[in-house]
Coordinates of C-alpha atoms and ligand atoms in Angstrom, one line a residue:
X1 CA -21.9 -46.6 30.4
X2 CA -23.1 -43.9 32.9
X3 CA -24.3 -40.7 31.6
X4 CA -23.6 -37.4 33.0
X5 CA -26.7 -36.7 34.6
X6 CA -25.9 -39.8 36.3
X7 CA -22.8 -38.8 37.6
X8 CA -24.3 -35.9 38.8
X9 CA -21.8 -33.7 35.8
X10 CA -22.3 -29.6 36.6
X11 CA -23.4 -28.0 33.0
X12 CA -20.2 -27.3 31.0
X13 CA -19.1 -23.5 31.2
X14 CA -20.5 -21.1 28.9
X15 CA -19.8 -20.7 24.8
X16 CA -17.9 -17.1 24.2
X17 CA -20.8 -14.2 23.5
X18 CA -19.0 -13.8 19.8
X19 CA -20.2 -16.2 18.0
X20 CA -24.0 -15.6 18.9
X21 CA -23.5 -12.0 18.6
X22 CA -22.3 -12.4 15.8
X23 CA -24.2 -14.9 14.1
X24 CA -24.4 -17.5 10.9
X25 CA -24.7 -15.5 7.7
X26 CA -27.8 -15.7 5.9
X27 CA -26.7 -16.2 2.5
X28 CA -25.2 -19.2 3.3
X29 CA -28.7 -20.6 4.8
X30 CA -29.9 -19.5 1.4
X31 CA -27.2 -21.3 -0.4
X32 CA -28.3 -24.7 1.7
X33 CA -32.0 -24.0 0.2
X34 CA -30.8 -23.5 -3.3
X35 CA -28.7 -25.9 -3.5
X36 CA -31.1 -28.8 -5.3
X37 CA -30.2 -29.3 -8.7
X38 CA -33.1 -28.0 -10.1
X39 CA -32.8 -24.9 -8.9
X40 CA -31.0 -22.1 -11.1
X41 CA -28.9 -20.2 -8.7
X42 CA -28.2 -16.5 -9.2
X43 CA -27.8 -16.4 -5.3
X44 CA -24.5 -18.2 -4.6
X45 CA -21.0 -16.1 -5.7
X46 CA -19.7 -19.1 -7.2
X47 CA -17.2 -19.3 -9.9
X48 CA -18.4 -21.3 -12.9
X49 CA -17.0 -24.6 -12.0
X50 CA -17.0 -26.1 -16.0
X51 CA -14.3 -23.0 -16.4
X52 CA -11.7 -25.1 -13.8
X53 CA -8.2 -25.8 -15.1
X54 CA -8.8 -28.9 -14.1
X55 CA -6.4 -30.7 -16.5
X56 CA -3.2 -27.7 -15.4
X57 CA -4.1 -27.8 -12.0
X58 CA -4.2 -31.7 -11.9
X59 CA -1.1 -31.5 -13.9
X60 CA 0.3 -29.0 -11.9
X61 CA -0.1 -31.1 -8.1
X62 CA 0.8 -34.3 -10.2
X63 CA 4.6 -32.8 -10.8
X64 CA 5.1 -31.0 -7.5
X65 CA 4.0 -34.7 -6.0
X66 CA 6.5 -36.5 -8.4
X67 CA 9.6 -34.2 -8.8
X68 CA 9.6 -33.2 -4.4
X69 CA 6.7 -35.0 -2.7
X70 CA 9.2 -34.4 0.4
X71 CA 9.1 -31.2 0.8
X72 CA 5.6 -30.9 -0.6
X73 CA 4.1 -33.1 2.3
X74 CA 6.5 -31.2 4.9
X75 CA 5.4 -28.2 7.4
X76 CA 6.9 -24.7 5.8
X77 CA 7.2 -21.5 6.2
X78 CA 4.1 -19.2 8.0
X79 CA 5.1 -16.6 5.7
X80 CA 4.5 -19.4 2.6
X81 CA 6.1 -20.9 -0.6
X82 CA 8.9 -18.5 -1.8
X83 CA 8.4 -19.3 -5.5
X84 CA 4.4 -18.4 -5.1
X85 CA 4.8 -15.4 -3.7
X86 CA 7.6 -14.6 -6.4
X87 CA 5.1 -15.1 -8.9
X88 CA 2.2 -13.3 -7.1
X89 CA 4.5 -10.0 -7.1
X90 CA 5.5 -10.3 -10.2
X91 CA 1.7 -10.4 -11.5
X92 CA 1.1 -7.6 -9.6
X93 CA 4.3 -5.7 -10.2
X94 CA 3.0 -6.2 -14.1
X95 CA -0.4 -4.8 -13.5
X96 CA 1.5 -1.6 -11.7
X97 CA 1.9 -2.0 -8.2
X98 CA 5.4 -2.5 -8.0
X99 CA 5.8 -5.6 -4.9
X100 CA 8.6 -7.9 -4.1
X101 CA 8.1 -11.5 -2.8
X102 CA 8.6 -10.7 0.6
X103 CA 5.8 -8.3 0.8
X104 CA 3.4 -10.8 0.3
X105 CA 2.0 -13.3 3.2
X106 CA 0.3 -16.5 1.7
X107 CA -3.2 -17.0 3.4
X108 CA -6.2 -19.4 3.3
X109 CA -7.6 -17.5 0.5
X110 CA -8.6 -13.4 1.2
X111 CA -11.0 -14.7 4.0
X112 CA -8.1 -15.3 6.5
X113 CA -6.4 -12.4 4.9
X114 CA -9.2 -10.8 6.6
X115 CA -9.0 -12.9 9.8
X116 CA -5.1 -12.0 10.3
X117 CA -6.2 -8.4 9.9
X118 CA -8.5 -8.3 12.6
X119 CA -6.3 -10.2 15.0
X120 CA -3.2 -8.0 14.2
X121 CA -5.5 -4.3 14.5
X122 CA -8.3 -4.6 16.3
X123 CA -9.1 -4.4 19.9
X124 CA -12.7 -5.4 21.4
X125 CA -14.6 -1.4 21.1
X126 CA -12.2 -0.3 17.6
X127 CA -14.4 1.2 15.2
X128 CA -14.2 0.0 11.7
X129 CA -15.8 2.0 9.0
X130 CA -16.8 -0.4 5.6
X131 CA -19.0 0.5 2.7
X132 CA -22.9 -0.1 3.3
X133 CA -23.8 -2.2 1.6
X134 CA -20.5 -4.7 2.1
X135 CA -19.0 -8.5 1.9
X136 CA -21.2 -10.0 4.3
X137 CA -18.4 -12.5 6.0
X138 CA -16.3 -8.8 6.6
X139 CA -19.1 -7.9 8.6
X140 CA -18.7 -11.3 10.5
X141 CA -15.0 -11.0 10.7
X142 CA -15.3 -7.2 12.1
X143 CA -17.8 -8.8 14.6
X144 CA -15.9 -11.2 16.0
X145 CA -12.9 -9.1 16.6
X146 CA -16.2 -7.4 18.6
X147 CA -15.2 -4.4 16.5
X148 CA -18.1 -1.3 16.6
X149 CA -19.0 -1.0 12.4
X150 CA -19.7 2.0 11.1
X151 CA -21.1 2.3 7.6
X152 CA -19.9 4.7 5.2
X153 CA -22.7 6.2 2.7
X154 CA -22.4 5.0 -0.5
X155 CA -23.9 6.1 -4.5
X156 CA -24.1 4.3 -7.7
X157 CA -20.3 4.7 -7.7
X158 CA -19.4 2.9 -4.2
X159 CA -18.0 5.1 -0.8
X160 CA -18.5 9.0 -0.6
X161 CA -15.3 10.8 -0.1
X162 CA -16.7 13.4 2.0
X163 CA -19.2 11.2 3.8
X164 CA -15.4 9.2 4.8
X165 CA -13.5 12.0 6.0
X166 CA -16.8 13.2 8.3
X167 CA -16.4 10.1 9.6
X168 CA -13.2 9.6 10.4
X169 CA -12.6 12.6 12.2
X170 CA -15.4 12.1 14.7
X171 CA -14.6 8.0 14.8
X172 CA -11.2 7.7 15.1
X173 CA -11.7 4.4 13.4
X174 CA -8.6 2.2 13.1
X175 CA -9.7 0.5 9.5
X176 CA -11.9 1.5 6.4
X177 CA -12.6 -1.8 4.6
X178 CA -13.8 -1.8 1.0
X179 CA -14.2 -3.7 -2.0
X180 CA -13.4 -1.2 -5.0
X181 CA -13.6 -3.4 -7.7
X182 CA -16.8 -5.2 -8.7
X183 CA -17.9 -5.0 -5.1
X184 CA -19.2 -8.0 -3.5
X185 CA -22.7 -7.5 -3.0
X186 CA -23.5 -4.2 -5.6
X187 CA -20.7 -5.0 -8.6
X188 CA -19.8 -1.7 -8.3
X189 CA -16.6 -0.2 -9.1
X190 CA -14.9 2.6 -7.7
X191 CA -13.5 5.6 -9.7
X192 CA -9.8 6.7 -9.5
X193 CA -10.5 10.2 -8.5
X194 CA -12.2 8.5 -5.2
X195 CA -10.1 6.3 -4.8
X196 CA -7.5 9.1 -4.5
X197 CA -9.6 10.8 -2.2
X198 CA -9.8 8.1 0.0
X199 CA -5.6 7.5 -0.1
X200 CA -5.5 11.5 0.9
X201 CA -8.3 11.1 3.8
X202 CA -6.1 7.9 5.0
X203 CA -3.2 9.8 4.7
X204 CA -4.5 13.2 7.0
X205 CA -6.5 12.1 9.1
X206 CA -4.5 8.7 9.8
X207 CA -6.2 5.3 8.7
X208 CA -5.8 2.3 7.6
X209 CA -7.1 1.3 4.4
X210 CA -8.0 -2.9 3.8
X211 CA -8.5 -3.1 0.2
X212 CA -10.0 -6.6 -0.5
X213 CA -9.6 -7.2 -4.1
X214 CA -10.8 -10.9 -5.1
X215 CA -12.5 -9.6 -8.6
X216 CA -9.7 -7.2 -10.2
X217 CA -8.7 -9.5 -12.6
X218 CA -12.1 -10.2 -14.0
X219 CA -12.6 -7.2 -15.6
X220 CA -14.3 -7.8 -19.1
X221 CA -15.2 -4.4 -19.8
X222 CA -13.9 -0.7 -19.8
X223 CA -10.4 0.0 -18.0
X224 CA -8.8 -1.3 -15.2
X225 CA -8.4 1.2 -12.4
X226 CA -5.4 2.1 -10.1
X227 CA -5.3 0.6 -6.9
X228 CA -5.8 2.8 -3.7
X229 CA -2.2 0.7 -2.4
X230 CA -0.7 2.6 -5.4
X231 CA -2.3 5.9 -4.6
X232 CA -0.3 9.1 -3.4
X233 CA -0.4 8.7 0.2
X234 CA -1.7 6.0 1.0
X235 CA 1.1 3.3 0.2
X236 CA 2.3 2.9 3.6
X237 CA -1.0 2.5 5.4
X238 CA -3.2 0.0 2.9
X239 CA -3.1 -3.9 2.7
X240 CA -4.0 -5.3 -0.5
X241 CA -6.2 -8.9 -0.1
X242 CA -6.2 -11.0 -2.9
X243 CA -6.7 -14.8 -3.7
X244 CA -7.0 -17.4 -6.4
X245 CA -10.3 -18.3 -5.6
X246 CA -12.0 -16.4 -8.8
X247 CA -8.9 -16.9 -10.9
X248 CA -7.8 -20.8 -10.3
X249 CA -10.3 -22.2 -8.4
X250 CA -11.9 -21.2 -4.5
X251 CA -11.5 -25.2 -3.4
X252 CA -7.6 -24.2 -3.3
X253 CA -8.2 -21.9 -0.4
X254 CA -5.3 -19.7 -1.1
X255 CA -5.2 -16.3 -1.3
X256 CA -2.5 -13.6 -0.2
X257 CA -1.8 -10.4 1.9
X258 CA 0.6 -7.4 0.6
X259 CA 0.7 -4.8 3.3
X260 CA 3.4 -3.0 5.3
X261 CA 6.2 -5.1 6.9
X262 CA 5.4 -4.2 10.6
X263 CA 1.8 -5.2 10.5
X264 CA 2.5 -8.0 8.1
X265 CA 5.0 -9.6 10.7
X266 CA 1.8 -9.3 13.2
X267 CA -0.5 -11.0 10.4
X268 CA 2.2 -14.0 10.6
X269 CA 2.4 -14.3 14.1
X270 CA -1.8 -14.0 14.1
X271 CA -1.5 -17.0 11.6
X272 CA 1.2 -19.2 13.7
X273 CA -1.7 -19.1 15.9
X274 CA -4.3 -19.8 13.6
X275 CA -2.8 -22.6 11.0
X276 CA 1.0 -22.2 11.5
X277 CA 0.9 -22.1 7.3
X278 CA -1.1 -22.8 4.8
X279 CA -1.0 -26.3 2.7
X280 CA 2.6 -26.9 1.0
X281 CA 1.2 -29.4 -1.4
X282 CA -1.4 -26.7 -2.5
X283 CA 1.2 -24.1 -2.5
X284 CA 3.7 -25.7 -5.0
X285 CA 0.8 -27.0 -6.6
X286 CA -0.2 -23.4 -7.6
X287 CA 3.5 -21.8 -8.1
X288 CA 3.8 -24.5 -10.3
X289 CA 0.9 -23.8 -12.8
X290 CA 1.8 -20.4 -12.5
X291 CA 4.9 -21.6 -13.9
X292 CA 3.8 -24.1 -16.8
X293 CA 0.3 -22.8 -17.5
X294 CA -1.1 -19.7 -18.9
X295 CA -3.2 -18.1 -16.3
X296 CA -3.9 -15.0 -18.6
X297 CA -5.2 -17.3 -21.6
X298 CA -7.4 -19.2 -18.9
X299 CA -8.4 -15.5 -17.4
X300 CA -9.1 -14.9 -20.8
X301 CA -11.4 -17.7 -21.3
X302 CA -13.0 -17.0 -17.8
X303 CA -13.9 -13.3 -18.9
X304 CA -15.6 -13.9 -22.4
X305 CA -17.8 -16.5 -20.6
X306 CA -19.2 -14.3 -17.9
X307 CA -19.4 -11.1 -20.1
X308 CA -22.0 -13.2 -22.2
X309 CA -24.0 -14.4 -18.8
X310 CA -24.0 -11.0 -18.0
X311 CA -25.3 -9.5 -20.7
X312 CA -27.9 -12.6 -20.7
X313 CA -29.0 -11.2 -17.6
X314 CA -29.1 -7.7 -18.5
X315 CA -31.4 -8.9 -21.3
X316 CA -33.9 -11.2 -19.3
X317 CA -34.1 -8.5 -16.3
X318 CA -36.6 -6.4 -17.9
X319 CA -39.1 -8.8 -18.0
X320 CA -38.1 -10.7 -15.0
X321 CA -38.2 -8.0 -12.4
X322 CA -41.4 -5.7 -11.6
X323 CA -41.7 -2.8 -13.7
X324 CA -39.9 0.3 -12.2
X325 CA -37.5 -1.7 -11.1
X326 CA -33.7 -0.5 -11.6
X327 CA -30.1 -2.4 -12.1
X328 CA -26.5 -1.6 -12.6
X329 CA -23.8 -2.8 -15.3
X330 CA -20.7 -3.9 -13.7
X331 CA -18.2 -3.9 -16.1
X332 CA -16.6 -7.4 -14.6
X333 CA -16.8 -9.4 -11.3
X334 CA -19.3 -11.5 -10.7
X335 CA -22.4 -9.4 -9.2
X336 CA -25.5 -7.3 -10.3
X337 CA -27.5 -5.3 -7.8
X338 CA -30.8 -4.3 -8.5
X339 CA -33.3 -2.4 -7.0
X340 CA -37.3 -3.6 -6.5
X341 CA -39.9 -0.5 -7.2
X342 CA -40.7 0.7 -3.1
X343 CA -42.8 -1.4 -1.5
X344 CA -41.2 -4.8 -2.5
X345 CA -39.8 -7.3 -0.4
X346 CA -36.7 -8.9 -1.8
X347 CA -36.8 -11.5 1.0
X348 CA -40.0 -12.7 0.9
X349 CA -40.1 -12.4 -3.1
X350 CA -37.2 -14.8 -2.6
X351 CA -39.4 -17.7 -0.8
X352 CA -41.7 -17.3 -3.7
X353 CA -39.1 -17.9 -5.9
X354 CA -37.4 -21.0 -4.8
X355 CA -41.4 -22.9 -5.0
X356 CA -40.1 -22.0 -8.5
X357 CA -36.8 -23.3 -8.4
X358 CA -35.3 -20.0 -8.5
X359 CA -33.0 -18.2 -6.1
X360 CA -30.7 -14.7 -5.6
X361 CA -29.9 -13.0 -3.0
X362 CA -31.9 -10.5 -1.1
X363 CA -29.6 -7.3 0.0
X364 CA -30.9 -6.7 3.2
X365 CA -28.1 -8.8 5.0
X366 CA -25.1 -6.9 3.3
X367 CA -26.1 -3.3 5.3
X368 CA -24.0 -2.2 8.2
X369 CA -26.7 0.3 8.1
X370 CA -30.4 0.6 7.9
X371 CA -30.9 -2.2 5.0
X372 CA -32.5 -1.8 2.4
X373 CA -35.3 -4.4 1.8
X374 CA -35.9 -3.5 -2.0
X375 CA -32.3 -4.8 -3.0
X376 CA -31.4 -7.8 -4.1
X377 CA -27.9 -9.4 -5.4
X378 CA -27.3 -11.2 -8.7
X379 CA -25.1 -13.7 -9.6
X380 CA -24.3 -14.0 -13.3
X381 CA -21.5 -16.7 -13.2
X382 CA -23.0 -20.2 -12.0
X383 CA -25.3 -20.6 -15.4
X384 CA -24.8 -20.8 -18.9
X385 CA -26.6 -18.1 -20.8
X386 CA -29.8 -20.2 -21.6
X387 CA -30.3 -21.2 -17.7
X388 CA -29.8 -17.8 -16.8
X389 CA -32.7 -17.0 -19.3
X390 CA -34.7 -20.1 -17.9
X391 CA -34.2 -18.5 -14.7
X392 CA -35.1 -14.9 -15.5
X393 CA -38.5 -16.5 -16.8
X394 CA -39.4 -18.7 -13.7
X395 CA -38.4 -15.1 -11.7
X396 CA -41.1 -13.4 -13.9
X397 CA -43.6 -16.2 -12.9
X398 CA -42.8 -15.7 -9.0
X399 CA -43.6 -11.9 -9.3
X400 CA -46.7 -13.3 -11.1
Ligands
PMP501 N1 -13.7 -10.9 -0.1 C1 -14.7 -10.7 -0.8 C2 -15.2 -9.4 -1.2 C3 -15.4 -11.9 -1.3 O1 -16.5 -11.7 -2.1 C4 -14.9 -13.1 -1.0 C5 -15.6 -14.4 -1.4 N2 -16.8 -14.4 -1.8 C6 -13.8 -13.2 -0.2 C7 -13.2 -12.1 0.3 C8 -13.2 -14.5 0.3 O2 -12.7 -15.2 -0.8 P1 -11.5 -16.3 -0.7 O3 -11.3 -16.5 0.8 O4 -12.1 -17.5 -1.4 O5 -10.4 -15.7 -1.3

């Protein structure tokens, strides 16, 4: 076989900029470093994978495969399974956000949710304002749509109100996105009144509002708070992300999108171009342990577990981390974000670490803004209570 050289073959044309722009995201190199078995992982934002339904969920594809494996193997619908997204408004018609089937757009978990929504509102040079810090593979998604980020200043209790509306009136962003429960990377919550005052900035000054809501329903402490697509004025002009991924089980890939329908019929014509729909087996599969199974008592389940891992890590942190050192309590979710005393170095703490066979996060990556290199992001779900306590010592040895 000739090869091109000796054919004389001209270079192929360039890749797009994005994608180099852009870039990989760090945490998953980290993840590919951790991911030995000895290693106890707070790093990775993994669901605890012993917690799987795994007999209702084989159950569940076994009967849709049985009883219809015609129509179950078939192309659908972009807009997805009629009977999932009847159950998905219903759940969330139950927990107060009164939404019909046909609100709702099935996606390839929230992630594409996100993808759609860049396609569908953003032009190369739109500003989009998110909270700093934010959900790293938002920041790639934004990128890519070669959207200009703007972070929003953030306290204890997630995005500052006034800091928003500044902003937005010198901005003109198209999008704020944010996380407002048990934000991915800081755990942190947001509080009704400011989540109202972000509805009545949206609604004034003329925004949209992506509210990307994977960890509502893991809430094991305190009281679950309204969300911003049910506050006054901003119904119209927010689109709620959810998925199963944190519920069921992330391998499904399925999540789903409930926004206005102009911008939704956008999101669907954005996804006819991406995957025309997204998997009818895995689809019926999931409508159908909706159907038979008892998500709540498995939810259930899922919560008491990861209220004790996380207050096994609120116990080991004191002696893990350097004195001076500070942390949060998310009241559910999957994340704790601490703070090393000034002067650390989460990233290169974190090389020392895994020689120890111990990884998290460092926080630098999640800034829009200037990053913070004392943060760092902990994962409390992977590890049963007496790994994460293994783990908290071998982090005490690597400060050490
Ligand atoms: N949004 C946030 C804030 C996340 O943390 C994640 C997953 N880590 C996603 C979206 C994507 O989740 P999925 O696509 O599995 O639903």
């Amino acid at each position: 076989m000739t090869t091109p050289a000796e054919v004389g073959a001209a270079a192929v044309p360039a890749l797009a900029a994005r994608t180099a722009d852009v870039g990989g995201s760090p945490v998953r190199d980290i993840l590919a470093l951790t991911a030995r078995p000895e290693v106890i992982s707070f790093a990775g934002g993994l669901p605890a994978p012993e917690l799987f339904d795994t007999d209702g969920i084989r159950a569940a594809y076994d009967a849709v495969l049985r009883e219809s494996p015609r129509q179950v193997l078939q192309y659908s619908t972009t807009e997805g399974d009629p009977s999932l997204r009847a159950a998905v408004a219903a759940r969330l018609t139950m927990r107060g956000l009164p939404t019909d089937g046909d609100d709702l757009l099935i996606t390839g978990g929230s992630q594409q949710g996100l993808s759609l929504l860049a396609s569908a509102l953003l032009e190369p040079g739109d500003s989009v304002l998110v909270e700093d810090p934010t959900y790293l593979a938002a920041l790639q998604c934004f990128g890519l749509a070669g959207a200009r980020i703007i972070p929003v200043p953030t306290d204890a209790d997630g995005i500052l109100p006034e800091a928003l509306d500044a902003l937005v009136a010198t901005e003109r962003p198209k999008l704020l996105y944010l996380v407002p429960n048990f934000q991915n990377p800081t755990g942190r919550t947001l509080p009704l009144e400011r989540r109202q005052a972000v509805a009545e900035v949206a609604a004034r000054r003329g925004l949209w509002i992506v509210e990307d809501d994977p960890y509502g329903e893991l809430r094991f402490s305190g009281q679950p708070v309204q969300w911003i697509a049910g506050c006054a004025g901003a119904e119209d002009r927010t689109v709620l992300l959810s998925s199963f991924s944190k519920v069921m089980a992330p391998g499904l890939r399925l999540g789903w999108l409930r926004g206005p329908a102009e911008l939704r019929r956008a999101c669907v014509i954005a996804k006819q171009a991406a995957d025309l729909h997204t998997s009818t087996v895995d689809q019926a599969a999931a409508a159908r342990y909706l159907a038979d199974c008892d998500l709540d008592a498995h939810l259930t389940t899922v919560r008491n577990a990861y209220r004790q891992r996380r207050d096994a890590l609120l116990t080991g942190l004191p002696n893990a981390l350097p004195p001076g050192s500070t942390w949060n309590h998310p009241e559910g979710g999957m994340f704790l974000w601490a703070h090393l005393p000034t002067g650390h170095n989460a990233t290169a703490l974190l090389h020392r670490a895994i020689t120890h066979n111990v990884a998290f996060v460092p926080g630098a990556p999640f800034f829009a803004g200037e990053a913070d290199p004392t943060t760092m992001r902990l994962s409390f779900t992977t590890h049963t209570p007496s790994e994460i306590a293994e783990g908290l010592t071998r982090l005490a040895k690597a400060f050490n």
